[in-house]
mmCIF file of C-alpha atoms in Angstrom:
data_model
loop_
_atom_site.group_PDB
_atom_site.id
_atom_site.type_symbol
_atom_site.label_atom_id
_atom_site.label_comp_id
_atom_site.label_asym_id
_atom_site.label_seq_id
_atom_site.Cartn_x
_atom_site.Cartn_y
_atom_site.Cartn_z
ATOM 1 C CA VAL Q 1 89.234 -22.347 17.558
ATOM 2 C CA GLY Q 2 90.348 -18.959 19.811
ATOM 3 C CA CYS Q 3 92.011 -15.956 18.714
ATOM 4 C CA ASP Q 4 93.755 -13.283 19.478
ATOM 5 C CA ARG Q 5 96.001 -9.212 19.094
ATOM 6 C CA SER Q 6 98.064 -10.643 22.430
ATOM 7 C CA LYS Q 7 100.840 -13.408 21.455
ATOM 8 C CA SER Q 8 101.410 -13.773 25.306
ATOM 9 C CA LEU Q 9 97.581 -14.740 25.582
ATOM 10 C CA VAL Q 10 97.672 -16.910 22.799
ATOM 11 C CA GLU Q 11 100.634 -18.293 24.659
ATOM 12 C CA ILE Q 12 98.788 -18.628 28.125
ATOM 13 C CA CYS Q 13 96.216 -20.798 25.796
ATOM 14 C CA GLY Q 14 98.415 -23.359 24.441
ATOM 15 C CA GLU Q 15 99.572 -24.044 28.190
ATOM 16 C CA LYS Q 16 96.056 -25.316 29.038
ATOM 17 C CA ASN Q 17 96.063 -26.591 25.585
ATOM 18 C CA PHE Q 18 93.402 -25.048 24.440
ATOM 19 C CA GLN Q 19 93.632 -24.302 20.243
ATOM 20 C CA ALA Q 20 94.410 -21.074 19.963
ATOM 21 C CA PHE Q 21 96.193 -17.850 17.095
ATOM 22 C CA VAL Q 22 97.384 -14.834 17.093
ATOM 23 C CA CYS Q 23 95.411 -12.631 14.152
ATOM 24 C CA ASP Q 24 93.884 -9.452 13.410
ATOM 25 C CA ALA Q 25 90.306 -9.616 13.908
ATOM 26 C CA LEU Q 26 89.228 -7.736 10.387
ATOM 27 C CA SER Q 27 91.062 -10.610 8.996
ATOM 28 C CA VAL Q 28 91.141 -13.896 10.707
ATOM 29 C CA PRO Q 29 93.002 -16.519 8.578
ATOM 30 C CA MET Q 30 89.746 -19.242 8.526
ATOM 31 C CA HIS Q 31 88.204 -20.291 5.313
ATOM 32 C CA SER Q 32 84.732 -18.424 4.360
ATOM 33 C CA GLY Q 33 81.496 -20.224 5.937
ATOM 34 C CA SER Q 34 83.728 -22.656 8.673
ATOM 35 C CA CYS Q 35 82.263 -21.909 11.630
ATOM 36 C CA ASP Q 36 79.422 -22.744 13.290
ATOM 37 C CA ALA Q 37 79.369 -20.387 16.011
ATOM 38 C CA CYS Q 38 81.194 -17.458 16.917
ATOM 39 C CA ILE Q 39 81.934 -15.130 19.944
ATOM 40 C CA SER Q 40 83.045 -11.721 19.937
ATOM 41 C CA ILE Q 41 83.644 -10.289 23.809
ATOM 42 C CA ALA Q 42 85.249 -6.649 24.519
ATOM 43 C CA VAL Q 43 86.606 -6.509 21.286
ATOM 44 C CA ILE Q 44 84.572 -4.485 18.997
ATOM 45 C CA HIS Q 45 84.625 -1.513 21.220
ATOM 46 C CA HIS Q 46 88.482 -1.202 21.067
ATOM 47 C CA PHE Q 47 88.211 -0.176 16.784
ATOM 48 C CA SER Q 48 88.363 3.633 16.584
ATOM 49 C CA THR Q 49 86.279 3.923 13.479
ATOM 50 C CA ALA Q 50 82.775 3.350 12.902
ATOM 51 C CA GLU Q 51 84.090 1.985 9.369
ATOM 52 C CA ARG Q 52 86.518 -0.980 11.602
ATOM 53 C CA ARG Q 53 83.797 -1.400 14.081
ATOM 54 C CA LEU Q 54 81.657 -1.942 11.419
ATOM 55 C CA ALA Q 55 84.267 -4.381 9.295
ATOM 56 C CA ALA Q 56 85.029 -6.492 12.470
ATOM 57 C CA ILE Q 57 80.949 -7.165 12.394
ATOM 58 C CA ARG Q 58 81.036 -8.271 8.663
ATOM 59 C CA GLU Q 59 84.197 -10.430 9.518
ATOM 60 C CA LEU Q 60 82.190 -12.854 12.128
ATOM 61 C CA ALA Q 61 79.556 -12.624 9.564
ATOM 62 C CA ARG Q 62 82.067 -14.237 6.968
ATOM 63 C CA LEU Q 63 83.015 -16.656 9.572
ATOM 64 C CA LEU Q 64 79.626 -18.172 9.993
ATOM 65 C CA ARG Q 65 77.707 -21.320 7.700
ATOM 66 C CA PRO Q 66 74.146 -20.303 7.088
ATOM 67 C CA GLY Q 67 72.144 -20.876 10.025
ATOM 68 C CA GLY Q 68 74.908 -20.165 11.687
ATOM 69 C CA THR Q 69 75.613 -18.227 14.910
ATOM 70 C CA ALA Q 70 77.477 -14.942 16.396
ATOM 71 C CA LEU Q 71 76.972 -13.360 19.661
ATOM 72 C CA ILE Q 72 79.327 -10.028 20.422
ATOM 73 C CA TYR Q 73 79.365 -7.633 23.488
ATOM 74 C CA VAL Q 74 80.766 -3.903 23.572
ATOM 75 C CA TRP Q 75 80.981 -1.996 25.928
ATOM 76 C CA ALA Q 76 77.992 0.156 27.159
ATOM 77 C CA MET Q 77 78.011 4.034 27.385
ATOM 78 C CA GLU Q 78 74.964 3.266 29.404
ATOM 79 C CA GLN Q 79 76.715 1.873 32.393
ATOM 80 C CA GLU Q 80 73.052 2.934 34.641
ATOM 81 C CA TYR Q 81 69.958 1.429 32.588
ATOM 82 C CA LYS Q 82 66.254 1.458 33.923
ATOM 83 C CA ASN Q 83 67.674 2.552 36.992
ATOM 84 C CA GLN Q 84 70.142 -0.079 37.723
ATOM 85 C CA LYS Q 85 73.970 0.575 37.837
ATOM 86 C CA SER Q 86 76.504 -2.428 36.345
ATOM 87 C CA LYS Q 87 78.850 -4.279 37.969
ATOM 88 C CA TYR Q 88 80.999 -1.664 36.859
ATOM 89 C CA LEU Q 89 79.825 0.680 39.172
ATOM 90 C CA LYS Q 90 78.435 -0.728 41.957
ATOM 91 C CA GLU Q 91 82.451 -2.422 42.403
ATOM 92 C CA LYS Q 92 83.090 1.415 43.470
ATOM 93 C CA ASN Q 93 83.779 1.868 47.131
ATOM 94 C CA GLY Q 94 86.029 4.654 48.350
ATOM 95 C CA SER Q 95 89.710 3.024 49.492
ATOM 96 C CA LYS Q 96 89.246 1.114 46.244
ATOM 97 C CA VAL Q 97 88.614 3.951 44.071
ATOM 98 C CA LYS Q 98 90.944 5.963 45.986
ATOM 99 C CA GLU Q 99 93.991 3.225 44.925
ATOM 100 C CA GLU Q 100 93.061 3.800 41.357
ATOM 101 C CA GLU Q 101 93.012 7.024 41.289
ATOM 102 C CA ILE Q 102 95.836 7.559 42.774
ATOM 103 C CA ASN Q 103 97.853 4.679 40.594
ATOM 104 C CA THR Q 104 96.854 4.979 37.562
ATOM 105 C CA GLY Q 105 97.303 9.291 38.205
ATOM 106 C CA THR Q 106 93.502 10.030 37.144
ATOM 107 C CA ALA Q 107 92.149 11.327 40.103
ATOM 108 C CA GLN Q 108 90.354 14.611 39.509
ATOM 109 C CA ARG Q 109 91.856 14.723 35.868
ATOM 110 C CA PRO Q 110 89.721 17.190 34.070
ATOM 111 C CA LEU Q 111 88.211 16.357 30.233
ATOM 112 C CA CYS Q 112 90.296 19.220 28.316
ATOM 113 C CA ASP Q 113 92.279 17.335 26.419
ATOM 114 C CA GLN Q 114 89.685 15.964 24.256
ATOM 115 C CA VAL Q 115 88.583 16.799 21.084
ATOM 116 C CA PRO Q 116 86.556 19.553 20.875
ATOM 117 C CA ASP Q 117 83.274 18.049 19.641
ATOM 118 C CA SER Q 118 79.436 17.702 20.799
ATOM 119 C CA THR Q 119 80.030 13.708 21.246
ATOM 120 C CA SER Q 120 82.304 14.280 24.479
ATOM 121 C CA ARG Q 121 79.688 16.528 26.105
ATOM 122 C CA ASN Q 122 77.676 14.642 27.963
ATOM 123 C CA SER Q 123 75.686 11.548 27.825
ATOM 124 C CA ASN Q 124 72.755 13.377 25.720
ATOM 125 C CA SER Q 125 74.673 14.496 23.075
ATOM 126 C CA ALA Q 126 77.017 11.668 22.942
ATOM 127 C CA CYS Q 127 74.311 9.398 22.352
ATOM 128 C CA SER Q 128 72.486 11.757 19.266
ATOM 129 C CA GLY Q 129 72.789 8.954 16.944
ATOM 130 C CA ARG Q 130 75.109 11.555 14.884
ATOM 131 C CA PRO Q 131 78.454 10.341 14.220
ATOM 132 C CA HIS Q 132 81.876 10.960 15.963
ATOM 133 C CA ASN Q 133 83.977 11.272 12.722
ATOM 134 C CA ASP Q 134 81.124 14.153 10.691
ATOM 135 C CA SER Q 135 83.531 16.069 8.708
ATOM 136 C CA LYS Q 136 80.403 16.734 6.558
ATOM 137 C CA ALA Q 137 79.351 19.765 8.190
ATOM 138 C CA GLY Q 138 82.369 21.978 8.403
ATOM 139 C CA GLY Q 139 82.719 21.737 4.614
ATOM 140 C CA ARG Q 140 85.553 22.104 2.345
ATOM 141 C CA ASP Q 141 86.432 24.944 5.435
ATOM 142 C CA ALA Q 142 86.502 22.327 7.567
ATOM 143 C CA LYS Q 143 89.816 23.353 9.647
ATOM 144 C CA PRO Q 144 92.268 20.027 11.417
ATOM 145 C CA VAL Q 145 91.811 19.776 15.154
ATOM 146 C CA ALA Q 146 94.970 20.949 16.745
ATOM 147 C CA ASP Q 147 94.663 19.392 19.833
ATOM 148 C CA SER Q 148 92.923 15.684 18.751
ATOM 149 C CA ARG Q 149 94.285 13.843 22.728
ATOM 150 C CA LEU Q 150 91.258 11.846 24.046
ATOM 151 C CA PRO Q 151 90.066 12.335 27.552
ATOM 152 C CA VAL Q 152 91.383 9.500 29.814
ATOM 153 C CA HIS Q 153 88.707 7.747 32.571
ATOM 154 C CA THR Q 154 88.497 7.905 35.796
ATOM 155 C CA ASN Q 155 87.629 4.096 36.972
ATOM 156 C CA ARG Q 156 84.845 2.811 37.983
ATOM 157 C CA THR Q 157 82.427 6.335 36.959
ATOM 158 C CA SER Q 158 80.176 6.823 34.615
ATOM 159 C CA PHE Q 159 81.161 7.860 30.713
ATOM 160 C CA HIS Q 160 80.980 11.018 29.664
ATOM 161 C CA SER Q 161 82.869 10.471 26.132
ATOM 162 C CA GLN Q 162 81.957 7.701 24.033
ATOM 163 C CA ASP Q 163 85.719 7.789 22.626
ATOM 164 C CA LEU Q 164 88.079 7.776 25.769
ATOM 165 C CA LEU Q 165 91.167 6.335 26.862
ATOM 166 C CA VAL Q 166 91.274 3.832 30.049
ATOM 167 C CA PRO Q 167 94.247 3.258 32.085
ATOM 168 C CA TRP Q 168 95.238 -0.275 33.156
ATOM 169 C CA HIS Q 169 97.720 0.053 36.123
ATOM 170 C CA LEU Q 170 100.483 -2.959 35.205
ATOM 171 C CA LYS Q 171 100.926 -3.789 39.442
ATOM 172 C CA GLY Q 172 104.854 -4.470 39.552
ATOM 173 C CA GLY Q 173 105.333 -4.449 35.944
ATOM 174 C CA THR Q 174 108.537 -3.698 34.343
ATOM 175 C CA LYS Q 175 109.405 -1.063 31.903
ATOM 176 C CA LYS Q 176 110.247 -3.060 28.286
ATOM 177 C CA LYS Q 177 113.044 -1.311 26.652
ATOM 178 C CA GLY Q 178 111.319 1.326 23.743
ATOM 179 C CA GLU Q 179 108.272 1.548 25.665
ATOM 180 C CA SER Q 180 106.324 4.664 26.526
ATOM 181 C CA VAL Q 181 104.693 4.945 29.177
ATOM 182 C CA ASP Q 182 103.237 7.153 32.250
ATOM 183 C CA THR Q 183 104.635 5.811 35.535
ATOM 184 C CA VAL Q 184 103.385 6.658 39.079
ATOM 185 C CA LEU Q 185 103.707 6.951 42.473
ATOM 186 C CA PHE Q 186 102.098 3.501 44.992
ATOM 187 C CA PRO Q 187 99.664 5.049 47.413
ATOM 188 C CA GLY Q 188 102.263 5.915 50.935
ATOM 189 C CA GLY Q 189 102.437 2.837 53.368
ATOM 190 C CA SER Q 190 102.652 0.228 51.122
ATOM 191 C CA LYS Q 191 105.134 -2.215 50.019
ATOM 192 C CA GLU Q 192 106.108 -0.317 46.673
ATOM 193 C CA SER Q 193 105.577 3.030 48.407
ATOM 194 C CA GLN Q 194 109.073 4.270 46.612
ATOM 195 C CA GLU Q 195 108.402 2.436 43.289
ATOM 196 C CA LEU Q 196 107.540 3.438 39.816
ATOM 197 C CA SER Q 197 104.883 1.418 37.815
ATOM 198 C CA PRO Q 198 103.927 1.635 34.440
ATOM 199 C CA VAL Q 199 99.991 2.957 33.328
ATOM 200 C CA PHE Q 200 98.931 2.118 29.886
ATOM 201 C CA HIS Q 201 96.287 4.206 28.759
ATOM 202 C CA ARG Q 202 93.814 1.857 26.147
ATOM 203 C CA TYR Q 203 91.875 2.933 23.658
ATOM 204 C CA TYR Q 204 87.539 2.300 24.395
ATOM 205 C CA HIS Q 205 84.475 3.331 22.070
ATOM 206 C CA VAL Q 206 81.676 2.763 24.526
ATOM 207 C CA PHE Q 207 78.773 2.277 22.590
ATOM 208 C CA CYS Q 208 75.126 4.307 22.982
ATOM 209 C CA GLU Q 209 71.827 2.436 23.093
ATOM 210 C CA GLY Q 210 70.890 1.173 19.210
ATOM 211 C CA GLU Q 211 73.949 1.733 17.918
ATOM 212 C CA LEU Q 212 75.594 -1.861 17.897
ATOM 213 C CA GLU Q 213 72.617 -2.821 17.003
ATOM 214 C CA ALA Q 214 71.795 -0.539 13.823
ATOM 215 C CA SER Q 215 75.550 -1.486 12.468
ATOM 216 C CA CYS Q 216 74.442 -4.784 12.645
ATOM 217 C CA ARG Q 217 71.372 -4.155 10.796
ATOM 218 C CA SER Q 218 73.300 -2.783 8.238
ATOM 219 C CA VAL Q 219 75.401 -6.451 7.822
ATOM 220 C CA ASP Q 220 72.391 -7.655 4.079
ATOM 221 C CA CYS Q 221 73.777 -11.416 4.952
ATOM 222 C CA VAL Q 222 72.712 -11.275 9.216
ATOM 223 C CA ARG Q 223 69.905 -10.598 10.498
ATOM 224 C CA VAL Q 224 69.652 -9.835 14.757
ATOM 225 C CA GLN Q 225 68.070 -12.330 16.614
ATOM 226 C CA LYS Q 226 68.493 -10.806 19.720
ATOM 227 C CA SER Q 227 69.678 -7.383 21.316
ATOM 228 C CA TYR Q 228 69.347 -6.569 24.848
ATOM 229 C CA TYR Q 229 71.740 -5.175 27.972
ATOM 230 C CA ASP Q 230 73.732 -6.827 30.200
ATOM 231 C CA GLN Q 231 76.183 -5.801 32.746
ATOM 232 C CA GLY Q 232 76.989 -2.371 31.290
ATOM 233 C CA ASN Q 233 77.349 -4.528 27.872
ATOM 234 C CA TRP Q 234 75.453 -4.126 25.358
ATOM 235 C CA CYS Q 235 75.116 -7.689 23.357
ATOM 236 C CA VAL Q 236 74.060 -8.722 19.823
ATOM 237 C CA ILE Q 237 72.669 -12.579 18.642
ATOM 238 C CA LEU Q 238 73.108 -12.747 15.186
ATOM 239 C CA GLU Q 239 72.025 -15.542 12.694
ATOM 240 C CA LYS Q 240 73.735 -15.821 9.104
ATOM 241 C CA VAL Q 241 71.280 -15.849 6.738
#
């Protein structure tokens, strides 16, 4: 049984005769302890707070029967690990990246439109383990952030911030009524060179080494069977106790 937030993706599953339904990963409409196994691939990194990411892990644990297992994959901050580049970085080549940068409007995009926080400055400070939205440091006199826009990631490059927007270029797409999206021109010489196409910016929180495992270990009804790195992703296998 599959579930997704996207009605269109669930409809595709139905067309292929798979069982799937639309739901929120923080509130799955299934009985507690009803699953032998759960798989969460590239989902939890879209939740914007540590509390919501932890709640998603707890919801997976709730669904498992005692002895059941869950597999979680999230995008890693470390796209180069143990001197090996991830497939995401390896796919970078001059012509392809240049086209992506033009299509997404991210060529030479400065990281100045971000929250003024140490976690956004470099990978070392981003992986310090300190909560990104820790308001205690400022105490009662903490001032509100005037500009809280997130950095926009350049495709096929290393990450410079844990919290960012990744551009998704909808080729040949048409803007629906009421949608608010950026528009950019295709590279000159192409068939659609004079046409406009929407670019959607999707939120990601990329995980530092040990971050996903630490969140899983804070859930008292599961134990971590295995934690590992796989092609630019941090992965954990849990067992319900």
